[in-house]
Amino acid sequence: MTELLIKGANLVTGGDDHENALPAGGQDILIKDGRYADPADASAEATVIDADGLTALPGLIDLHTHLREPGREDAETVESGTRAAARGGFAAVLAMANTNPVTDTAEAAAHIRTLGEKAGFAQVFPIGAVSKGLAGEELAELGLMARIGVRMFSDDGNCVSDSRLMRRALEYVRAFDGVIAQHSQDPRLAGRDACCHEGEISGRLGLAGWPSAAEATVIARDAELAKLTNSRLHVCHVSTAESVDVLAWAKKRGIKITAEVTPHHLLLTTAEVQGYDPTYKVNPPLRPDEDVAALRAALADGTIDAVATDHAPHARHDKEHAFADAAFGMLGLETALGVVIETMLNTGALDWDTLVQRTSIAPGRIAGLGSDLGMRPAYGQTAQLTVIDPQRRNPVDAAESFSLSRNNPWHGRELPDPVMITIADGRISYQRQ
Ligand SMILES: [Zn+2]
C-alpha cells in the first residue's frame, strides 16, 4: 500500500460537479495505491508533500506530440520524449504517426503504446496514420487499429489533400466515434519550397511563403466533408485569423469540428524569422501579430478547443542548415504550460477553470480517451495530476531540456516555469528537485 498526501493544494477542476468529485479549492489530496481517496483516511505512513501556496490541475494531455521512435531515436525516443512531457506537466500524450516505419498498422500502434508503458513517464496513446505510409493514396488499417483502442488518426506532416480519401476516412471512423486530425494545408497552393508566412517579411527575406488561404481552404473543405459524413474532424495547429473565421462558421452550423493551437503560435510571430534562425522554422509557419491576437481570442472563447504542443524534436544536423533547407519544427512539451500561462492567464484572457478545459478536459474528449484522463478528479479514479507554482518564473535554458534535441525556440526567454510535480497513471513521474 502506497499513500501520498498532498497537503493544502488549491485544486482547480475545470469540470462539472458530480457525486464523487473532489471538491475544488484549497484542501488535502490523498492518493492511495494510485487512486484518489478520502484524505480523512490517510495513515501515519503516508508520504506527505507540503503544497501550501501551490495549485493542482487535472493532468495535462497533449494531442500532438512527435516522439520520433521508431526511426529517429537520435532526435527523440519514447522515453526521452515522455520524460520531457512529465516535466511539462503532461500525464498523457498522443503520439503522431509520422515515424519510420509509419504507425499505420495495429502492430505498430501497439508497439508505441508498449514503449510508453515501459518508460512510465506519461501514458502514450498512438495516433494511427490515415493513409498507408502517409502517402495519401490508400486508407491505412483504421479498423484494425481501432480494435486495439486507437481513436485518433492523422497523416500529420502531410495534409490528406485528396477529398475522396478524406471523405472515406471520415466515414470509416464514424462507426467507432473516431476522429480524423488534419494537417490543413493545401500542398499545391503552399508549394514545396514554402518555409515562411507569405507576406511582407517573406518577400523582403526572399523566402517562399505560404498564403493563409492554404490553411483556411482545407479547413472549409473538410468541414463540408465532416457535415456530409456526420463524422468528427479535428484541425491540427490552427495558425491564422482566416482559419478561426472558418471554424466559427462551421461550429455555428453544428458541424462536429474541433481545433487546437500550439503555444508557439500564441506567442511568437513572423518577426522571429528575420534573423534566418532555423529554430523558428515551423509548419505551419509563425504568423503576423494580428493572427496571434485572433488565435488567443479564439482559444479564450472556445472557437479553438485545446492547446497542443506539436513538440517536434530534431537532431542538430537536420536543423543546422540555411533557413530554406532546415527541418520544420520546434520543441514544446516542457514550456507549453508556461507559455499558456504567460499569454492567456497573465493577460486576463483565460481563468484557471477554462485553462484546465483547454489543456486537459477538451483534449481527453477529442482524443476519445474515455478513461480517468481528461476528467474532473473523483474519488476512486486513477490519479492524473499536475501540481504547479503559478508564480515561479525562469529564463529557459535549452541545455537543461530532457528532450534529446535542442531546437528550443524559448532559449533565453523568461517564462513561467510552474510544474513542481506530475502524477501520471497514479504514480509520481516528475518531481522538481
Ligand atoms: Zn502538422
PDB file of C-alpha atoms and ligand atoms in Angstrom, residues 64 66 156-157 183 236-237 283-284 310, ligand 1:
ATOM      1  CA  HIS A  64       0.023  16.397 -30.757  1.00  0.00           C
ATOM      2  CA  HIS A  66       6.191  13.760 -32.203  1.00  0.00           C
ATOM      3  CA  ASP A 156       0.240  14.971 -39.815  1.00  0.00           C
ATOM      4  CA  GLY A 157       3.274  16.328 -41.565  1.00  0.00           C
ATOM      5  CA  HIS A 183      -2.766  18.944 -41.009  1.00  0.00           C
ATOM      6  CA  CYS A 236      -4.335  20.493 -36.006  1.00  0.00           C
ATOM      7  CA  HIS A 237      -2.265  23.592 -35.172  1.00  0.00           C
ATOM      8  CA  ASN A 283       4.954  24.136 -40.106  1.00  0.00           C
ATOM      9  CA  PRO A 284       2.512  25.882 -40.168  1.00  0.00           C
ATOM     10  CA  ASP A 310       3.305  19.922 -31.842  1.00  0.00           C
TER      11      ASP A 310
HETATM   12 ZN    ZN B   1       1.349  19.236 -38.627  1.00  0.00          ZN
END
